[in-house]
Amino acid sequence: MKHNKIYILLLTIFFLLYIFIIYFTYTENKKYLLENTKNNQLKLVYAYKEKFDERLAALKRIVETLGKSLIDKDRNKEFKNIKETLTNAMISGNGFTSVYISYPDNFTISGRPDWYYTKDYVATKRPWYIEAIKANKTIISKPYIGSAGFEDKLYISIVSPIYKQNKLVAVMASDLELESVQKELTKLFPLKNGFAFLMTNNAQVIAQSNKLGIDFSNKNLKEFLSSFSKNKVGYSTYKIANKHYIFTYETLEKSDWLFVSVLDEKEIYKDLNYQLFMNLLASVFLFLLGFATIIFISFIQKKLYEKHLLLGHFAKSPTWGILLTDKNGNIIFINKVFEKLFSLKSKALYNKSINNILLKLKINQKNNNQILCFKDIEDNIYSMKSYPLEHKGKYYRIQITPLVNNYQKKLEGTIITVNDISHEKYLEKKESEHEQILIQNSKMAALGEMVSAIAHQWRQPLSTLLMLLSNVEEFISKENPKAINYLCRSKDTIKYMNETVNAFRNFYKEDFEKSNFNLIDIINEVILISSPQMKMNALELEFKYNEKHNYTLESYPSYIKQVLINLISNAKDELSIILKDEPLYEGKIKIFLSKEENNFLISIEDNGRGILAEHKEKIFKPFFTTKKDQGTGTGLYLCKLLIENKINGKLFLDNLKNPTKFIIQIGTNDV
């Protein structure tokens, strides 16, 4: 470890020295490149300025020559000839938008075939006219807005005053669109990383193709540009928005304009900066490579230790049972969880065959894909098997995974893991219970709709019968009391039928919301619904409660009704079987409602044959029934789900026989 520190220190010193050399070289190259670029820019500006000078001189010669040829012509007699000459000049000018001659009286002749002089055109007040008279020589005007009909564009004009015997005869002018001058300037000076522009002595930019987005209206920049007119030729650097730009300039011949080029200093150093970056990157790479080489062995050792530690933690997992075998199926490792789960002595099975463990797993014999011995693993080395296992009241997932050398396609060992999945099984059970409740609710809702439809169909006939009986009663003499008695009994029966229909409709109405109600009313509704079946089977249904207590609570009345109907129906079925064998047997079902501390207790008992002791723990499980083909085994199971999951109460068997008693316990406050 001590040697590693020395090597790292030497490597760091070498790295820093190399960085210093790179930076020093970069700085010197940067100075040389900047100076070389400035000199090259001066040469370029001079060369392109000469070309632009030649272009402007050629245009000036056209205008001056044209003026001399028209000086002696009569504008009235030779109007057409003058206009034709001006038109030809427009064509030969290669870029002229208009060529025209204006006289001191404002009369103007234009080479444009679509333009003719009108009195509202005052040539002597146009900017180009005024500048030419003031300069008293051929000039290039400053940019100005076009005349009527052409106000949407800027123009510059090449203007030449025409004198005869020292007297101003006319002013010859040719127009160029400023936009075309800018395009020509861009084509003439095609820099990728900069642009060129024309500027007057007072720093007014005339034509420019601003690729870099520089704001020429900036006051400080204008002052900087004004300094160019003092030296006529040169270069200077200016900072704009944290960027440095190189301005190279030279004055045009026979003009007060300057030809200026702008270059982004950053672009000059682009290749140099890239080279610096690559050098730094290479140095960092070499440094890291050297550093990695020095600590490689230590790093590998540390990783091996961490993996060994991780495998140790995995093997000692407090939640997973783990078993490992070698390629011959002999056990080489069993963790504590596995030993505890299957009651194995510590290391008792080491170096013994895995077959001893496979027998202990007690896998379901119905599974055709099960692994019963190590030979099954050898025959299916690319197949991972997973099985469920119930052991000591918990559920486990057993996974048998062959460890295969893919290169040699050989079995190198086997790993068996046992994972506790009791919580997942619990969630599956809860989901199943919820589905059962939903199914029961849908059945009750469908039954409620059917009862409501029957009640609707019966109500009208029952009302009609009552009206008919009332009409018959009017025609019967009061001296016939026997007939009157029959009529009254018939009316009472029909009213009872109507009340019964209404009771059925309200009882099976779809209402699964929590509400305030009185338990006495709920039990009376259940008794009213159940009474016809009780009478049909000659059974006695009795309901008692302590009148001193208040039995009002907030809960789910529909669920309580369902549970009571189910418990009464079970008792009725049991007593009906006894009555088939003993017709004189007095079957009784009793309901008791009481209140103890913070709970309401509803007990339902019958004097039937009772429940066998071995069935006590099974009656609330799903699909368990003692009615053979007549039962589904979901009645008491659903009752318990509704009471415990929906109402937060309890349903339990209090007595097996003499009498058989079920008790429903509901909290008075916490439902």
XYZ file of C-alpha atoms in Angstrom:
671
model
C 0.000 0.000 0.000
C 2.955 2.324 0.782
C 4.431 1.752 -2.695
C 1.082 2.566 -4.266
C 1.125 6.018 -2.621
C 4.623 6.771 -3.981
C 3.658 5.726 -7.496
C 0.516 7.834 -7.346
C 2.539 10.881 -6.154
C 5.066 10.538 -9.025
C 2.269 10.090 -11.514
C 0.550 13.247 -10.226
C 3.773 15.329 -10.539
C 4.302 14.092 -14.088
C 0.697 14.871 -14.939
C 0.899 18.459 -13.591
C 4.194 19.079 -15.453
C 2.662 17.821 -18.681
C -0.379 20.098 -18.178
C 1.932 23.109 -17.673
C 3.797 22.383 -20.923
C 0.520 22.031 -22.813
C -0.832 25.327 -21.432
C 2.417 27.239 -22.113
C 2.485 25.986 -25.717
C -1.164 26.869 -26.129
C -0.619 30.468 -24.898
C 2.289 31.061 -27.278
C 0.414 29.576 -30.219
C -2.584 31.732 -29.366
C -0.510 34.948 -29.520
C 1.058 33.950 -32.834
C -2.280 32.931 -34.334
C -3.950 36.200 -33.307
C -1.176 38.331 -34.839
C -1.101 36.225 -37.993
C -4.895 36.429 -38.339
C -4.894 40.224 -37.998
C -2.248 40.576 -40.734
C -4.129 38.206 -43.002
C -7.337 40.159 -42.396
C -5.579 43.376 -43.422
C -4.507 41.745 -46.668
C -7.978 40.364 -47.285
C -9.662 43.692 -46.549
C -7.256 45.464 -48.898
C -7.879 42.906 -51.678
C -11.660 42.951 -51.354
C -11.676 46.734 -50.897
C -9.837 47.066 -54.209
C -12.478 44.915 -55.891
C -15.282 47.002 -54.394
C -13.437 50.205 -55.378
C -13.213 48.934 -58.955
C -16.911 48.127 -58.962
C -17.885 51.578 -57.669
C -15.419 53.316 -60.061
C -16.971 51.464 -63.016
C -20.450 52.615 -61.965
C -19.199 56.201 -61.523
C -17.676 56.153 -65.022
C -21.012 55.035 -66.475
C -22.819 57.907 -64.765
C -20.195 60.546 -65.655
C -19.922 59.392 -69.290
C -23.693 59.333 -69.618
C -23.920 62.885 -68.213
C -21.393 64.215 -70.728
C -23.265 62.556 -73.622
C -26.567 64.175 -72.610
C -25.279 67.665 -71.767
C -25.915 69.130 -75.230
C -29.214 67.382 -75.965
C -32.522 69.275 -75.998
C -34.761 67.622 -73.392
C -37.939 68.654 -75.188
C -37.008 67.760 -78.766
C -34.932 64.677 -77.962
C -36.981 63.364 -74.985
C -37.426 59.869 -76.428
C -33.773 59.606 -77.394
C -32.686 60.662 -73.876
C -35.093 58.174 -72.205
C -33.849 55.358 -74.481
C -30.228 56.204 -73.647
C -31.040 56.142 -69.910
C -32.814 52.778 -70.289
C -29.752 51.283 -72.019
C -27.587 52.661 -69.227
C -29.808 50.857 -66.659
C -29.163 47.598 -68.460
C -25.405 48.118 -68.806
C -25.126 49.272 -65.181
C -25.660 45.689 -63.933
C -27.633 46.435 -60.794
C -29.079 49.906 -61.434
C -32.743 50.044 -60.463
C -33.072 53.407 -62.165
C -30.947 55.893 -64.176
C -32.275 59.442 -64.531
C -31.312 63.049 -65.217
C -32.843 65.921 -63.228
C -32.743 69.583 -64.185
C -32.671 72.580 -61.859
C -36.366 73.228 -62.589
C -37.104 69.700 -61.167
C -37.964 68.262 -64.581
C -36.700 64.664 -64.540
C -36.299 61.997 -67.232
C -35.979 58.374 -66.003
C -34.788 55.300 -67.841
C -37.571 53.285 -66.199
C -40.308 52.637 -68.764
C -42.969 52.784 -66.012
C -41.965 56.185 -64.564
C -42.666 59.671 -65.948
C -42.115 63.083 -64.431
C -44.980 64.802 -62.554
C -44.983 68.209 -60.970
C -45.239 66.830 -57.467
C -41.781 65.278 -57.845
C -39.263 67.825 -56.540
C -35.827 66.542 -57.523
C -33.933 69.455 -56.051
C -35.096 68.463 -52.554
C -34.121 64.797 -52.852
C -31.173 63.775 -50.584
C -28.982 62.579 -53.448
C -29.449 65.893 -55.338
C -28.555 68.014 -52.321
C -25.457 65.907 -51.493
C -24.158 66.118 -55.110
C -24.586 69.906 -55.335
C -22.902 70.318 -51.963
C -19.938 68.087 -52.898
C -19.733 69.572 -56.409
C -18.392 66.240 -57.718
C -19.444 62.679 -58.462
C -20.430 61.013 -55.185
C -22.090 57.965 -53.693
C -24.996 59.181 -51.580
C -25.926 58.010 -48.138
C -28.880 55.587 -47.857
C -32.296 57.231 -48.270
C -35.955 56.196 -48.610
C -37.315 55.866 -52.150
C -39.698 58.411 -53.707
C -43.485 58.016 -53.888
C -44.366 54.442 -54.774
C -40.971 53.102 -53.596
C -41.014 54.063 -49.891
C -40.665 50.463 -48.710
C -36.980 50.242 -49.725
C -33.671 52.017 -49.037
C -31.455 53.212 -51.880
C -28.011 54.723 -52.476
C -27.296 56.746 -55.602
C -24.208 57.423 -57.713
C -24.707 61.115 -58.520
C -22.739 63.391 -60.866
C -23.515 67.137 -61.281
C -23.255 68.328 -64.968
C -21.805 71.779 -65.582
C -21.565 73.779 -68.803
C -19.440 76.924 -68.729
C -19.373 76.670 -64.886
C -23.139 76.650 -64.770
C -25.153 73.726 -63.388
C -27.144 72.243 -66.251
C -28.428 69.011 -64.674
C -27.673 66.245 -62.170
C -27.093 62.706 -63.487
C -28.008 59.906 -61.046
C -28.300 56.106 -60.905
C -29.966 54.178 -58.050
C -28.869 50.995 -56.353
C -31.078 49.103 -53.861
C -29.262 48.925 -50.515
C -30.289 45.274 -50.172
C -28.567 44.376 -53.474
C -25.410 46.179 -52.297
C -25.493 44.108 -49.096
C -25.839 40.872 -51.080
C -22.988 41.925 -53.358
C -20.878 42.715 -50.313
C -21.617 39.276 -48.820
C -20.723 37.570 -52.097
C -17.561 39.633 -52.383
C -16.405 38.895 -48.806
C -17.630 35.322 -48.057
C -16.327 34.735 -44.521
C -17.834 31.785 -42.621
C -17.066 33.222 -39.194
C -17.558 36.932 -39.889
C -18.883 39.528 -42.292
C -18.017 42.889 -43.939
C -19.793 46.242 -44.032
C -19.494 49.751 -45.438
C -19.344 52.696 -43.069
C -19.106 56.490 -43.330
C -16.536 58.610 -41.478
C -19.082 59.426 -38.782
C -19.681 55.697 -38.033
C -22.946 55.362 -39.946
C -23.225 51.789 -41.269
C -24.418 51.888 -44.889
C -24.506 48.278 -46.037
C -23.893 45.161 -43.990
C -24.675 41.428 -43.883
C -24.724 41.046 -40.095
C -24.134 37.328 -39.523
C -23.089 37.774 -35.891
C -26.091 39.805 -34.718
C -24.096 42.892 -33.626
C -26.146 45.905 -32.516
C -24.672 48.859 -34.494
C -26.970 51.309 -32.710
C -24.999 50.863 -29.474
C -23.479 54.201 -28.405
C -20.144 52.744 -27.218
C -19.762 50.740 -30.417
C -20.376 53.883 -32.507
C -17.623 55.725 -30.623
C -15.297 52.783 -31.234
C -16.097 52.752 -34.976
C -15.613 56.553 -35.228
C -11.951 56.118 -34.302
C -11.328 54.225 -37.599
C -11.541 57.438 -39.681
C -8.393 58.819 -37.981
C -6.046 56.035 -39.137
C -7.747 55.170 -42.478
C -6.365 51.602 -42.270
C -5.770 49.158 -39.410
C -7.343 46.681 -36.979
C -8.664 46.727 -33.442
C -10.376 44.367 -30.958
C -13.675 45.215 -29.289
C -15.686 43.323 -26.638
C -19.446 42.950 -27.112
C -21.576 40.915 -24.675
C -18.536 39.044 -23.273
C -17.322 38.206 -26.787
C -14.242 39.632 -28.509
C -14.424 40.691 -32.167
C -11.575 41.763 -34.481
C -12.449 44.765 -36.669
C -10.173 45.278 -39.734
C -10.756 48.401 -41.878
C -9.475 50.487 -44.806
C -10.832 53.669 -46.469
C -12.223 53.388 -50.006
C -10.408 55.428 -52.667
C -12.002 58.728 -53.728
C -14.665 58.304 -51.021
C -15.219 58.978 -47.325
C -16.488 55.405 -46.845
C -14.631 52.672 -45.023
C -14.596 48.959 -45.863
C -14.729 47.036 -42.527
C -14.554 43.295 -41.787
C -15.612 41.701 -38.486
C -14.293 38.365 -37.219
C -15.303 36.465 -34.071
C -12.094 35.990 -32.073
C -13.473 32.793 -30.584
C -13.693 31.230 -34.039
C -10.014 32.002 -34.640
C -9.069 29.856 -31.676
C -11.582 27.118 -32.428
C -9.081 24.656 -33.903
C -6.451 25.625 -31.334
C -8.924 25.162 -28.479
C -9.960 21.812 -29.911
C -6.321 20.757 -30.049
C -5.864 21.907 -26.432
C -8.949 19.963 -25.404
C -7.720 16.806 -27.114
C -4.268 17.186 -25.487
C -5.847 17.654 -22.063
C -8.162 14.742 -22.701
C -5.231 12.557 -23.702
C -3.264 13.600 -20.618
C -6.219 12.925 -18.312
C -6.745 9.577 -20.001
C -3.096 8.622 -19.537
C -3.191 9.804 -15.927
C -6.309 7.789 -15.202
C -4.882 4.793 -17.015
C -1.715 4.976 -14.930
C -3.700 5.486 -11.760
C -5.940 2.548 -12.631
C -2.907 0.377 -13.339
C -1.353 1.198 -9.977
C -4.424 0.369 -7.934
C -5.710 -2.443 -10.167
C -4.618 -5.269 -7.901
C -5.971 -3.532 -4.769
C -9.234 -2.830 -6.533
C -9.664 -6.436 -7.665
C -8.899 -7.695 -4.175
C -11.443 -5.317 -2.684
C -14.096 -6.381 -5.181
C -13.456 -10.040 -4.504
C -13.787 -9.364 -0.797
C -17.052 -7.440 -1.306
C -18.500 -10.248 -3.442
C -17.481 -12.789 -0.847
C -19.105 -10.628 1.841
C -22.257 -10.198 -0.276
C -22.519 -13.940 -0.822
C -22.103 -14.386 2.905
C -24.957 -11.972 3.601
C -27.108 -13.729 1.010
C -26.361 -17.124 2.508
C -27.192 -15.821 5.987
C -30.454 -14.182 4.864
C -32.948 -14.090 7.758
C -35.924 -14.498 5.398
C -34.745 -16.926 2.687
C -33.888 -20.579 3.160
C -30.898 -21.464 0.962
C -29.290 -24.780 0.031
C -26.349 -25.347 -2.357
C -25.056 -28.558 -3.923
C -22.055 -29.457 -6.029
C -22.254 -30.926 -9.547
C -22.747 -34.433 -8.088
C -25.803 -33.401 -6.072
C -24.035 -33.439 -2.696
C -24.991 -30.689 -0.243
C -22.198 -28.171 0.387
C -24.114 -25.434 2.219
C -27.408 -24.991 4.150
C -28.217 -21.718 5.921
C -29.853 -21.429 9.342
C -33.299 -20.504 7.993
C -33.449 -23.674 5.880
C -32.327 -25.858 8.789
C -34.845 -24.257 11.159
C -37.714 -24.532 8.674
C -37.276 -28.274 8.119
C -36.005 -29.059 11.626
C -32.536 -30.123 10.449
C -29.516 -30.470 12.682
C -26.762 -27.966 11.956
C -24.533 -29.261 9.116
C -25.995 -32.768 9.559
C -26.612 -33.202 5.820
C -23.339 -31.706 4.542
C -21.756 -33.871 1.799
C -24.925 -35.968 1.601
C -27.203 -36.342 -1.395
C -29.819 -33.708 -2.141
C -32.367 -36.531 -2.406
C -32.687 -36.484 1.393
C -33.959 -32.893 1.229
C -36.227 -33.414 -1.804
C -38.165 -36.037 0.170
C -38.620 -33.609 3.076
C -40.108 -30.907 0.822
C -43.346 -32.973 0.491
C -44.231 -31.523 -2.880
C -47.773 -32.159 -4.149
C -47.756 -35.557 -5.847
C -50.274 -34.350 -8.442
C -47.637 -32.119 -10.026
C -46.275 -33.960 -13.059
C -43.273 -31.579 -13.415
C -42.021 -32.026 -9.892
C -38.398 -32.844 -9.068
C -38.199 -35.905 -6.836
C -34.495 -36.691 -7.093
C -31.185 -35.287 -8.334
C -31.537 -37.312 -11.557
C -34.530 -35.103 -12.490
C -32.285 -32.023 -12.156
C -29.539 -33.572 -14.303
C -32.069 -34.395 -17.035
C -33.395 -30.793 -17.111
C -30.375 -28.561 -16.485
C -31.933 -25.574 -18.315
C -35.251 -25.810 -16.471
C -35.959 -23.921 -13.242
C -38.777 -25.398 -11.137
C -40.975 -23.555 -8.641
C -43.507 -25.124 -6.242
C -45.807 -23.958 -3.434
C -45.492 -25.527 0.014
C -47.719 -25.244 3.094
C -45.753 -25.917 6.239
C -46.676 -25.246 9.880
C -49.527 -22.861 8.967
C -47.415 -20.795 6.555
C -47.029 -20.781 2.799
C -43.676 -20.991 1.043
C -42.396 -20.870 -2.519
C -39.696 -23.453 -3.261
C -37.454 -22.729 -6.243
C -34.950 -25.262 -7.587
C -32.402 -23.708 -9.969
C -29.661 -25.670 -11.742
C -26.307 -23.818 -11.946
C -25.074 -24.395 -15.502
C -21.719 -23.710 -17.164
C -23.069 -22.374 -20.470
C -19.713 -22.718 -22.227
C -19.291 -26.413 -21.434
C -23.058 -27.033 -21.098
C -22.509 -28.915 -17.862
C -24.247 -28.839 -14.494
C -21.991 -27.230 -11.881
C -24.408 -27.390 -8.959
C -27.914 -26.621 -7.704
C -29.413 -23.915 -5.519
C -32.703 -24.392 -3.662
C -34.380 -21.335 -2.156
C -37.407 -21.239 0.138
C -39.279 -17.930 0.327
C -42.149 -17.079 2.687
C -45.217 -16.073 0.611
C -47.756 -16.100 3.432
C -48.507 -12.411 2.971
C -49.203 -12.882 -0.747
C -51.545 -15.764 0.066
C -53.292 -13.578 2.623
C -53.837 -10.873 -0.008
C -55.206 -13.462 -2.453
C -57.604 -14.667 0.224
C -58.789 -11.118 0.926
C -59.321 -10.506 -2.782
C -61.369 -13.717 -3.040
C -63.469 -12.652 -0.043
C -64.101 -9.276 -1.633
C -65.238 -10.950 -4.844
C -67.657 -13.162 -2.890
C -69.175 -10.081 -1.246
C -69.555 -8.355 -4.607
C -71.277 -11.450 -6.041
C -73.651 -11.592 -3.063
C -74.408 -7.871 -3.428
C -75.184 -8.309 -7.119
C -77.520 -11.218 -6.307
C -79.344 -9.130 -3.715
C -79.586 -6.218 -6.148
C -81.052 -8.477 -8.866
C -83.501 -9.978 -6.375
C -84.497 -6.471 -5.261
C -85.222 -5.438 -8.855
C -87.353 -8.556 -9.379
C -89.328 -8.015 -6.137
C -89.817 -4.339 -7.032
C -91.216 -5.346 -10.425
C -93.611 -7.875 -8.815
C -94.735 -5.268 -6.262
C -95.411 -2.803 -9.061
C -97.506 -5.391 -10.952
C -99.476 -6.454 -7.830
C -100.206 -3.027 -6.382
C -102.776 -2.011 -9.013
C -104.840 -5.274 -8.817
C -104.848 -5.141 -4.998
C -106.061 -1.532 -5.031
C -108.775 -2.484 -7.528
C -109.928 -5.386 -5.304
C -110.208 -3.043 -2.303
C -112.326 -0.601 -4.322
C -114.574 -3.414 -5.589
C -115.066 -4.769 -2.080
C -115.961 -1.274 -0.864
C -118.535 -0.992 -3.653
C -120.008 -4.414 -2.772
C -120.203 -3.340 0.876
C -122.530 -0.464 -0.078
C -125.026 -2.847 -1.663
C -125.179 -5.296 1.224
C -127.710 -4.608 3.932
C -126.407 -4.002 7.424
C -128.938 -6.596 8.518
C -126.622 -9.230 7.029
C -123.716 -9.129 9.496
C -122.226 -12.396 8.278
C -121.672 -10.984 4.790
C -120.291 -7.761 6.258
C -117.846 -9.817 8.338
C -116.588 -11.719 5.273
C -116.071 -8.460 3.418
C -114.069 -6.933 6.270
C -111.897 -10.028 6.539
C -111.287 -9.951 2.772
C -110.278 -6.270 2.920
C -107.927 -6.969 5.840
C -106.334 -9.829 3.912
C -105.773 -7.645 0.843
C -104.246 -4.885 2.998
C -101.956 -7.469 4.573
C -100.934 -8.670 1.123
C -100.164 -5.056 0.114
C -98.111 -4.525 3.269
C -96.244 -7.774 2.617
C -95.439 -6.751 -0.973
C -94.174 -3.367 0.264
C -92.109 -5.089 2.936
C -90.498 -7.380 0.368
C -89.771 -4.441 -1.915
C -88.148 -2.399 0.888
C -86.265 -5.427 2.220
C -84.586 -6.276 -1.066
C -84.076 -2.677 -2.156
C -80.466 -2.128 -3.353
C -78.979 -0.127 -0.491
C -75.389 -0.843 0.503
C -74.671 2.559 2.078
C -74.167 3.248 5.787
C -77.227 4.771 7.517
C -78.896 5.242 10.923
C -81.502 2.602 11.824
C -83.008 0.669 14.720
C -82.097 -3.002 15.046
C -85.632 -3.822 16.231
C -87.063 -2.534 12.933
C -84.535 -4.550 10.928
C -85.300 -7.783 12.815
C -89.063 -7.207 12.460
C -88.631 -6.794 8.690
C -86.719 -10.087 8.570
C -89.438 -11.815 10.617
C -92.131 -10.438 8.311
C -90.270 -11.790 5.276
C -89.587 -15.162 6.919
C -93.057 -15.694 8.476
C -94.699 -17.323 5.413
C -91.989 -20.005 5.261
C -92.230 -20.544 9.018
C -96.004 -21.094 8.791
C -95.605 -23.320 5.734
C -93.212 -25.567 7.654
C -95.186 -25.356 10.947
C -92.316 -23.667 12.746
C -92.468 -21.107 15.520
C -90.379 -17.910 15.134
C -90.004 -15.854 18.312
C -88.304 -12.458 18.849
C -87.521 -10.950 22.279
C -85.565 -7.888 23.412
C -85.142 -5.646 26.439
C -87.321 -2.570 25.889
C -85.242 -0.445 28.271
C -82.348 -0.125 25.819
C -81.999 2.000 22.691
C -80.971 -0.151 19.705
C -80.222 2.647 17.234
C -76.847 2.607 15.431
C -75.129 3.674 12.230
C -74.157 0.741 10.043
C -75.169 -1.236 6.938
C -78.764 -2.507 7.352
C -78.702 -4.497 4.099
C -75.758 -6.630 5.259
C -77.386 -7.334 8.651
C -80.622 -8.396 6.892
C -78.686 -10.768 4.621
C -76.931 -12.415 7.561
C -80.155 -12.803 9.608
C -82.060 -14.270 6.644
C -79.222 -16.754 6.050
C -79.040 -17.866 9.706
C -82.858 -18.212 9.975
C -82.947 -20.109 6.672
C -80.263 -22.548 7.897
C -82.266 -23.169 11.083
C -85.486 -23.631 9.066
C -83.816 -26.170 6.765
C -82.515 -28.187 9.711
C -85.919 -28.218 11.491
C -87.740 -29.128 8.256
C -85.628 -32.305 7.961
C -86.611 -33.292 11.526
C -90.310 -32.629 10.787
C -90.219 -35.038 7.846
C -89.282 -37.851 10.248
C -91.265 -36.554 13.257
C -94.396 -34.652 12.097
C -95.398 -33.823 15.677
C -92.030 -32.277 16.519
C -92.344 -28.661 17.714
C -89.649 -26.741 15.853
C -88.710 -23.377 17.343
C -86.423 -20.560 16.243
C -85.719 -17.803 18.773
C -84.115 -14.404 18.239
C -82.819 -12.442 21.228
C -81.589 -8.833 21.030
C -79.586 -7.431 23.948
C -77.014 -4.769 24.763
C -73.860 -5.376 26.788
C -71.530 -2.436 27.447
C -70.548 -1.125 23.967
C -71.947 -4.021 21.934
C -75.290 -5.154 20.544
C -75.777 -8.934 20.645
C -78.201 -10.751 18.341
C -78.528 -14.485 19.094
C -80.318 -16.902 16.744
C -80.988 -20.326 18.224
C -83.000 -23.393 17.242
C -83.911 -26.710 18.885
C -82.641 -28.859 16.040
C -80.151 -31.718 16.059
C -77.190 -29.378 16.489
C -73.726 -29.285 14.902
C -71.117 -32.031 15.210
C -68.063 -31.101 17.251
C -65.680 -31.980 14.374
C -67.524 -29.487 12.146
C -67.188 -26.542 14.532
C -63.946 -25.247 12.953
C -65.118 -25.891 9.371
C -68.593 -24.363 9.117
C -67.276 -20.847 8.399
C -64.837 -22.002 5.705
C -65.760 -21.590 2.025
C -67.443 -24.499 0.213
C -68.032 -26.542 3.363
C -71.630 -27.831 3.627
C -73.561 -30.557 5.478
C -76.515 -30.334 3.047
C -74.785 -32.452 0.414
C -76.127 -31.573 -3.055
C -78.583 -28.975 -1.706
C -75.895 -26.612 -0.304
C -73.108 -24.511 -1.851
C -70.986 -24.031 1.275
C -70.876 -20.245 0.892
C -73.729 -19.171 3.232
C -72.007 -18.996 6.635
C -68.708 -18.070 4.953
C -70.328 -14.983 3.392
C -72.149 -14.156 6.634
C -68.841 -14.086 8.493
C -67.216 -11.956 5.754
C -70.049 -9.403 5.833
C -70.110 -9.101 9.633
C -66.334 -8.983 10.165
C -65.115 -7.156 7.015
C -67.980 -4.744 6.349
C -69.506 -4.129 9.790
C -66.372 -4.719 11.933
C -68.375 -7.061 14.130
C -68.142 -10.745 15.055
C -70.132 -13.846 14.106
C -69.473 -17.021 16.063
C -71.060 -20.334 17.096
C -71.870 -20.035 20.788
C -73.427 -23.477 21.350
C -73.368 -26.690 19.295
C -76.791 -28.082 20.332
C -79.667 -27.860 22.814
C -80.002 -25.194 21.538
C -77.791 -24.515 18.507
C -76.909 -20.864 18.963
C -75.165 -18.315 16.688
C -74.357 -14.839 18.007
C -73.821 -11.611 16.040
C -71.841 -8.978 17.932
C -71.934 -5.364 16.634
C -70.248 -2.364 18.262
C -72.558 0.492 19.251
C -70.161 3.234 18.152
C -67.267 1.885 16.081
C -68.769 0.295 12.965
